[in-house]
Structure formats: C-alpha cells, structure tokens
Amino acid sequence: MDSSKEPLVYILIPVFNSWDYTKNCLDALNKINYQNFKIIVINDGSTDQTSEKLRQEYPEVIEVKGNGNLWWSGCLNRGIQYLFDAYIEPDYVLILNNDTIVDQDFLKYLINFCEERPQTIASSKLLDVDQRNLIWMFGNYLNKWKGLTFNGHNEIDGPAFMKTIEFDTLDGTSTLFPFSIFKSLNLRWDEKFFPMYYGDTDFVLRVKQKGFKSFVVGQSIVYCFGGKHSVSTSYENYTFVDLVKFIGSPKSYFHPKLAVRFYGRHCGFLSGITLGMKSLWLLIKLFVDKYGRNILMKSHLFKIARYLKKTLIRPFVLFVIKKKSFFDNRFEWYLRAFTLLRLQPQIKICLFKKMRDMIGSKDLEIDIVIPVTKKDYDILPMVIDSGRMYIKHRIKKIIVVAAIDEQIKDLCQKKNCLLIDEDIVLPIKKQEIDYVVHNQDRSGWLFQQLLKLHSNTMSNSEFILVLDADTVFLRPIYFREKDRNIFYVSDEYHLPYFDFIKRVCDFKKISLVSFVSHGMLFESRKLLHLKTSMEKKYKQNWSKIIVDHCDKSIASCFSEYETYGNFVFNNFPQEMLINYWFNLALSSDVLKENNFHDLQKKFSSHYRTISFHSYLKENDADLKGV
C-alpha cells in the first residue's frame, strides 16, 4: 500500500529505565511492513541514560519527558496531550509496552481490521518471547464474581488463536485506538485511581460504554516478555513484612484498593468488595506458613485438630500419600498442611521418601528422539510443545530424525530442535527393506522402528526418551522414579510382535502386558546390550537381522517397544515400574477443529496422552470423551 494512503498512526511507548527492552522494541518497529507511523517515547524520569541514547540512536523518535511520577497511565495521557499541543490529529493511536518485540505485519492487520469496522478497538495476540508458540494473553473476560480472566494464558498457539474474537476488555500491551476516542469523546486513562495496573482494562471498559467494541486480531502478533522484569512476579519470595509493603505499593497488581475501585466501578459495590479482598489472601497464606502452627498450638483449636487427626486425617493421609498421583505438582502445599497437624514419624518418613524419589526423577537429564515422516509435520509442533511442558525431567535436547527438506528444517529451527538426516543413521537404507503388503509399502514404517532402536548413536545421554511423532501429552508425566524406569503398558497386544520375539530373541519369558505405548525411555547401555546379543547369535548386523526375520506377509510384524520392553523384563526386572498408558486414539481430522487447549480441556481428566491416526474416522464419541 502507498504510504500516503495508509492511515496515520502514532505509537505511544511508556518507558521507565529498561533501555535494553526499549531498544529491542524500537528495532522491531523499524522493520514493520507499514510506513505511515510515528513513535513517541514517554520517558518518565529514566536514570539509565534512555534520553541520551534515544537522541543518539533514534533521532526520528519523539521523546516526551516526565518527572518520574507519571506511571503508566500518566505517561499515556502525557503522550495524548503532546498530540493536542502540537495540533497533530492522527487516524489512530497505538499504545505499546516497551518489553515487546512486534511482528512485521502486526500493525497492518490491526489497521485493516479497524478500517473495516468503525468504533472498534483492536489488540494484538501476545506470545511469549522465549517460547514463541506459547500464548501469553489473548483478550480478557470479566465476570462479576470471578473477576478478570486472562484468556489463553500458557496455551499452545494454534488455529483457534488465529481468529479475530470479541472480548469484554483488553490489556494495554499492544492496542489500537481510533483518535476520535480522545478528540470527540475526550476520554483519558484514569491516572489518579489506576496509575499502573487496571488502567488499561478500565479505559477499554469506559470506551466500550460509549458504543465501541473490543477485539483481539489473531493475525497481529506481538512477542512479550510477560512481566519477567516486573516486581509483581516475585511476591512468593517476599518476607511477611516486605509483602505487606509490596501489596500497598502502586506497583502491585494485588493492591486491595485498586481491585476494590476497579471491580466496584465495573461490577458493582458488592463485587468490588468481594474481589478486592482476594488480594489479602496472599498475606493470610504467608502468615499461616510462618506463624500458623504456633497459633494453633496455643489455642483450643489444637485439641479439636488433634482429635480429628487421630480419627480421620491420619488414616486418610497414609492412604493418599502412597498414591503417585498425589505428587503431581501438589506435594508442597500438602506438606505444609501435614506439618501443621504434627504428623507421626511414619507418615513423615513415607511422605519425604516419596518426595525425594520424585525430586530425584525431575533431576534426571534426558535427550528426546522423535523419528518423523512427512505426514507428521502438522502434529509435530504440538508434540514438541506438549513434551517440553509436561515431561517432568530435564530435557537436554530434542532430536528430530527425518528425510531432510526445507519444511522440516524450518520447523526444527523454530522449535529449537536438532535435525538429523535419517539416511546417515543406519547401515541399511529404507529402499533396501522392500516390505510391501497388499500393495501398501511398509518399508518406511519398519525403518522408523529401526531408527528408534539406534537412538543411542544419535545422543550422548544415557537416558533417551523415544517418542512417536503423533502423540501429544495432556498432563505431567514421569519416565523414571528413583532408580527404576517407568514402562507405560497398553492393551495393544499384537501376537505377531511376540512371535518375532520368540523367533529371534532368547528370552525365557514373555510379558503378559504390551509395551506398545507410543513412547519409551531407553537406556543406552541396555540398547547396546540388546543389539549386541542379537548380533552375537546371528553373526550379522542387528538391523539386517530384524529385516530378514520379519514376517513380511502381514502388515505389522515387529515392534521396537515390545522388543526392548521384553528385553528389560527378562534381564532387568528389578529396574522396571509398570503403569497403564491412558492414551486415546483420535482421527487426524480432529486437529482441524480443535487446538491444544480444546483437546486438553476435553480429555486430560481421563487420559495422559492422545495420539492421532489417519486411518481412524472422526466420530462424536472421540470429541465428547469418556
């Protein structure tokens, strides 16, 4: 578009110190695919030479200076006042935080949307700057009794977040306003009541009362640091006295007065009082942590608690803490509660033993290996993201093994994965396998399993988690507890897999459960032991042994998981823990209408993982869950 025909936009950026953020923000703005804009930086008394650096490095940027007491809302009002004082009437005003990096097309999408719809406010989709497929915020909902809800926070970006959706209110990280709001309606940010937090959402709600609507444009993307440098993100490390001071500070999102004012103004007096008091819960929680036990000991309540502990709580605790699910991200608060009740030694020993084992498993370092074919490209990003989110071990690197093309190279670069050419891994090539059943070429299917069994040559880690490229995690998962690997078993009991094991491997016993579970933690030394034992018996390479001994008259004749699982079952049974896999198989078509958040919401209460298969047909039962 010709820049002379583009609507004029003035971008207001409030700044207090944090020059590195400001510089990154300005550099990104200078690269956007939009020409007709000007930048105003409102410098509220920065002491890190922001003013000097702006003059030297960005002379085209307009600087408006404050005295250090403007705060966020005051900065924006000062920027608007500058426009009026200079007799500047742009078409739009964009407010932008300095801790952001904008996409090249972010402004173009906002302008195009607002040009088509008068009386509209539009905000960008906010993604985490470190994990760029992770939603930081996608609009806000306002409930009279629950308060503000930050939509999409920590969800995986997907098709559902590429849409343009109307919301109750918006935050002020990257939001576009028609200039008529300031000129005709004479509205400003409430710097008296909301100098920092709540100012953005309050302003949007007051603008909407004048007949405007608020939307998030999913194609307009801004990467933000998500408050990583904000003082409000570290409140849990405060002492009780410091927390009292912090909550009373204007810098605090948890200031009770701010919440009472905001919710009282927009939800009514009773809601304002109720929701405003929620911030005091931080004080109560910390106070109980530090002093609750002593208070309880000195009161008559202790007698009641002691009686309940003896008759009800102690038997329940002993039962619950033996359940592994009890320790999924919850044991810290239970520990505090149990300590408050002065547990007997045997309960404490059991609890701390479980905690020690779980903490030990978190410290385990693993590499992840994912063999991939072209049909897996669509689901692979979700597989990688869910693995990073829910695999509760320290992941050193994720290795993708595939036939090299531009698409997989680009995907691995975006996801920060190591890409290995599948043609250089094995001594045998895919074309040499020659596995065709009923006019269906199964050579690639068998080749993928051989790649997994050779994962110890791709990684220098002792523990290698091999995953199928069609399986997504829905909740936290462990693959090792203390000194034993967790094997997830299924009901995929396929007899030809066991027939192969009986023919080729000298195992004394065969498992009564199936180890086919779309993922398994391999140990390098055990993998080497398995392959060496096969080569010693047949005097040839292990991969050639598998290819030669497979029954190629049937479609599925071999399983790497079944073979390795039974190998460990025979040779190292004391190092195994067995858990059921809780996987749901879905049609690949489900991905067209559901993002990760939808799937997690529907299935995570019953399933640990979901897998997608092209041979399945979508049906209503899949989407409703069980």
Short mmCIF file of N, CA and C in Angstrom, two decimals, residues 283-362:
data_model
loop_
_atom_site.label_atom_id
_atom_site.label_comp_id
_atom_site.label_asym_id
_atom_site.label_seq_id
_atom_site.Cartn_x
_atom_site.Cartn_y
_atom_site.Cartn_z
N LEU A 283 -1.43 -12.32 51.96
CA LEU A 283 -0.97 -12.07 53.32
C LEU A 283 -1.35 -13.20 54.25
N ILE A 284 -2.59 -13.65 54.14
CA ILE A 284 -3.07 -14.73 55.02
C ILE A 284 -2.26 -16.00 54.79
N LYS A 285 -2.01 -16.31 53.51
CA LYS A 285 -1.27 -17.53 53.19
C LYS A 285 0.14 -17.50 53.77
N LEU A 286 0.84 -16.38 53.56
CA LEU A 286 2.20 -16.28 54.08
C LEU A 286 2.21 -16.26 55.60
N PHE A 287 1.22 -15.60 56.20
CA PHE A 287 1.14 -15.53 57.66
C PHE A 287 0.94 -16.93 58.24
N VAL A 288 0.06 -17.72 57.63
CA VAL A 288 -0.17 -19.09 58.12
C VAL A 288 1.09 -19.93 57.97
N ASP A 289 1.80 -19.75 56.85
CA ASP A 289 3.03 -20.51 56.64
C ASP A 289 4.04 -20.26 57.75
N LYS A 290 4.13 -18.99 58.17
CA LYS A 290 5.17 -18.62 59.12
C LYS A 290 4.75 -18.83 60.58
N TYR A 291 3.47 -18.49 60.88
CA TYR A 291 3.08 -18.41 62.28
C TYR A 291 1.88 -19.29 62.64
N GLY A 292 1.28 -19.92 61.64
CA GLY A 292 0.04 -20.64 61.92
C GLY A 292 0.18 -21.78 62.90
N ARG A 293 1.29 -22.51 62.84
CA ARG A 293 1.45 -23.67 63.71
C ARG A 293 1.53 -23.26 65.18
N ASN A 294 2.26 -22.17 65.45
CA ASN A 294 2.38 -21.72 66.84
C ASN A 294 1.05 -21.24 67.39
N ILE A 295 0.30 -20.53 66.55
CA ILE A 295 -1.01 -20.05 66.99
C ILE A 295 -1.93 -21.22 67.28
N LEU A 296 -1.89 -22.21 66.40
CA LEU A 296 -2.76 -23.37 66.57
C LEU A 296 -2.41 -24.14 67.84
N MET A 297 -1.13 -24.22 68.13
CA MET A 297 -0.69 -24.95 69.32
C MET A 297 -1.21 -24.30 70.61
N LYS A 298 -1.36 -22.97 70.60
CA LYS A 298 -1.73 -22.25 71.81
C LYS A 298 -3.23 -22.08 71.97
N SER A 299 -3.99 -22.57 71.05
CA SER A 299 -5.43 -22.35 71.11
C SER A 299 -6.17 -23.65 71.41
N HIS A 300 -7.44 -23.50 71.74
CA HIS A 300 -8.27 -24.68 71.96
C HIS A 300 -8.51 -25.45 70.67
N LEU A 301 -8.30 -24.81 69.54
CA LEU A 301 -8.48 -25.50 68.27
C LEU A 301 -7.53 -26.68 68.13
N PHE A 302 -6.40 -26.59 68.83
CA PHE A 302 -5.44 -27.68 68.72
C PHE A 302 -6.02 -28.99 69.24
N LYS A 303 -6.81 -28.90 70.29
CA LYS A 303 -7.43 -30.12 70.83
C LYS A 303 -8.37 -30.75 69.80
N ILE A 304 -9.14 -29.90 69.13
CA ILE A 304 -10.04 -30.41 68.10
C ILE A 304 -9.24 -31.02 66.95
N ALA A 305 -8.19 -30.30 66.52
CA ALA A 305 -7.38 -30.79 65.41
C ALA A 305 -6.72 -32.11 65.76
N ARG A 306 -6.26 -32.26 67.00
CA ARG A 306 -5.61 -33.50 67.42
C ARG A 306 -6.59 -34.66 67.37
N TYR A 307 -7.84 -34.42 67.79
CA TYR A 307 -8.85 -35.48 67.76
C TYR A 307 -9.17 -35.88 66.32
N LEU A 308 -9.36 -34.88 65.45
CA LEU A 308 -9.67 -35.18 64.05
C LEU A 308 -8.51 -35.89 63.37
N LYS A 309 -7.30 -35.47 63.73
CA LYS A 309 -6.12 -36.09 63.13
C LYS A 309 -6.07 -37.58 63.46
N LYS A 310 -6.37 -37.90 64.67
CA LYS A 310 -6.29 -39.29 65.12
C LYS A 310 -7.38 -40.15 64.50
N THR A 311 -8.60 -39.61 64.42
CA THR A 311 -9.74 -40.43 63.98
C THR A 311 -9.95 -40.44 62.47
N LEU A 312 -9.61 -39.33 61.81
CA LEU A 312 -9.94 -39.23 60.39
C LEU A 312 -8.73 -38.96 59.50
N ILE A 313 -7.95 -37.95 59.86
CA ILE A 313 -6.96 -37.45 58.93
C ILE A 313 -5.78 -38.40 58.76
N ARG A 314 -5.27 -38.95 59.88
CA ARG A 314 -4.07 -39.78 59.78
C ARG A 314 -4.29 -41.02 58.90
N PRO A 315 -5.38 -41.77 59.06
CA PRO A 315 -5.60 -42.90 58.14
C PRO A 315 -5.74 -42.46 56.69
N PHE A 316 -6.40 -41.32 56.47
CA PHE A 316 -6.57 -40.83 55.11
C PHE A 316 -5.23 -40.43 54.50
N VAL A 317 -4.39 -39.77 55.30
CA VAL A 317 -3.09 -39.33 54.80
C VAL A 317 -2.22 -40.52 54.41
N LEU A 318 -2.19 -41.53 55.26
CA LEU A 318 -1.39 -42.71 54.96
C LEU A 318 -1.83 -43.38 53.66
N PHE A 319 -3.12 -43.33 53.40
CA PHE A 319 -3.65 -43.92 52.17
C PHE A 319 -3.29 -43.06 50.96
N VAL A 320 -3.47 -41.74 51.10
CA VAL A 320 -3.32 -40.86 49.95
C VAL A 320 -1.87 -40.73 49.52
N ILE A 321 -0.94 -40.61 50.47
CA ILE A 321 0.44 -40.32 50.07
C ILE A 321 1.12 -41.52 49.43
N LYS A 322 0.48 -42.67 49.48
CA LYS A 322 1.02 -43.82 48.76
C LYS A 322 0.61 -43.81 47.29
N LYS A 323 -0.30 -42.91 46.94
CA LYS A 323 -0.76 -42.81 45.57
C LYS A 323 0.15 -41.86 44.81
N LYS A 324 0.65 -42.29 43.69
CA LYS A 324 1.60 -41.48 42.94
C LYS A 324 0.99 -40.19 42.43
N SER A 325 -0.30 -40.23 42.08
CA SER A 325 -0.95 -39.04 41.55
C SER A 325 -0.98 -37.90 42.56
N PHE A 326 -0.81 -38.27 43.84
CA PHE A 326 -0.80 -37.26 44.90
C PHE A 326 0.34 -36.26 44.72
N PHE A 327 1.39 -36.67 44.02
CA PHE A 327 2.58 -35.84 43.94
C PHE A 327 2.70 -35.07 42.64
N ASP A 328 1.66 -35.00 41.84
CA ASP A 328 1.72 -34.22 40.62
C ASP A 328 1.56 -32.74 40.92
N ASN A 329 2.69 -32.08 41.21
CA ASN A 329 2.73 -30.62 41.43
C ASN A 329 1.92 -30.15 42.63
N ARG A 330 1.67 -31.03 43.61
CA ARG A 330 0.85 -30.61 44.74
C ARG A 330 1.50 -30.89 46.09
N PHE A 331 2.61 -31.61 46.13
CA PHE A 331 3.08 -32.10 47.42
C PHE A 331 3.57 -30.98 48.33
N GLU A 332 3.94 -29.83 47.74
CA GLU A 332 4.47 -28.75 48.59
C GLU A 332 3.41 -28.25 49.55
N TRP A 333 2.20 -28.00 49.06
CA TRP A 333 1.15 -27.47 49.93
C TRP A 333 0.65 -28.52 50.91
N TYR A 334 0.58 -29.78 50.47
CA TYR A 334 0.18 -30.84 51.39
C TYR A 334 1.20 -30.98 52.51
N LEU A 335 2.47 -30.84 52.15
CA LEU A 335 3.50 -30.96 53.18
C LEU A 335 3.30 -29.90 54.27
N ARG A 336 2.99 -28.69 53.85
CA ARG A 336 2.77 -27.62 54.83
C ARG A 336 1.57 -27.93 55.71
N ALA A 337 0.50 -28.42 55.08
CA ALA A 337 -0.70 -28.73 55.85
C ALA A 337 -0.44 -29.86 56.84
N PHE A 338 0.28 -30.88 56.40
CA PHE A 338 0.53 -32.02 57.28
C PHE A 338 1.47 -31.64 58.43
N THR A 339 2.45 -30.79 58.14
CA THR A 339 3.35 -30.33 59.19
C THR A 339 2.58 -29.56 60.25
N LEU A 340 1.61 -28.80 59.81
CA LEU A 340 0.78 -28.04 60.73
C LEU A 340 0.06 -28.96 61.70
N LEU A 341 -0.27 -30.16 61.25
CA LEU A 341 -1.01 -31.10 62.09
C LEU A 341 -0.09 -32.06 62.86
N ARG A 342 1.21 -31.82 62.82
CA ARG A 342 2.18 -32.60 63.61
C ARG A 342 2.03 -34.09 63.34
N LEU A 343 2.38 -34.50 62.14
CA LEU A 343 2.21 -35.89 61.75
C LEU A 343 3.15 -36.80 62.53
N GLN A 344 2.73 -38.02 62.66
CA GLN A 344 3.59 -39.01 63.32
C GLN A 344 4.78 -39.35 62.43
N PRO A 345 5.86 -39.90 63.00
CA PRO A 345 7.08 -40.15 62.23
C PRO A 345 6.87 -41.03 61.01
N GLN A 346 6.04 -42.09 61.11
CA GLN A 346 5.91 -42.99 59.96
C GLN A 346 5.27 -42.29 58.76
N ILE A 347 4.38 -41.32 59.03
CA ILE A 347 3.78 -40.59 57.93
C ILE A 347 4.81 -39.66 57.30
N LYS A 348 5.60 -39.00 58.15
CA LYS A 348 6.62 -38.09 57.63
C LYS A 348 7.65 -38.86 56.80
N ILE A 349 8.05 -40.02 57.29
CA ILE A 349 9.04 -40.82 56.57
C ILE A 349 8.51 -41.21 55.19
N CYS A 350 7.27 -41.67 55.16
CA CYS A 350 6.65 -42.08 53.90
C CYS A 350 6.56 -40.90 52.94
N LEU A 351 6.14 -39.76 53.47
CA LEU A 351 5.97 -38.56 52.65
C LEU A 351 7.31 -38.09 52.08
N PHE A 352 8.32 -37.99 52.94
CA PHE A 352 9.60 -37.48 52.48
C PHE A 352 10.29 -38.46 51.53
N LYS A 353 10.05 -39.75 51.73
CA LYS A 353 10.62 -40.73 50.81
C LYS A 353 10.04 -40.56 49.41
N LYS A 354 8.71 -40.39 49.36
CA LYS A 354 8.06 -40.17 48.07
C LYS A 354 8.57 -38.88 47.43
N MET A 355 8.67 -37.82 48.24
CA MET A 355 9.13 -36.54 47.70
C MET A 355 10.56 -36.65 47.19
N ARG A 356 11.40 -37.35 47.91
CA ARG A 356 12.79 -37.50 47.49
C ARG A 356 12.88 -38.23 46.16
N ASP A 357 12.08 -39.28 46.01
CA ASP A 357 12.09 -40.03 44.76
C ASP A 357 11.63 -39.18 43.58
N MET A 358 10.55 -38.39 43.81
CA MET A 358 10.02 -37.58 42.73
C MET A 358 10.98 -36.45 42.36
N ILE A 359 11.60 -35.84 43.36
CA ILE A 359 12.55 -34.78 43.07
C ILE A 359 13.74 -35.36 42.32
N GLY A 360 14.17 -36.56 42.73
CA GLY A 360 15.26 -37.20 42.03
C GLY A 360 14.96 -37.44 40.56
N SER A 361 13.71 -37.82 40.26
CA SER A 361 13.35 -38.07 38.87
C SER A 361 13.31 -36.79 38.06
N LYS A 362 12.97 -35.67 38.71
CA LYS A 362 12.97 -34.39 37.99
C LYS A 362 14.38 -34.00 37.57
#
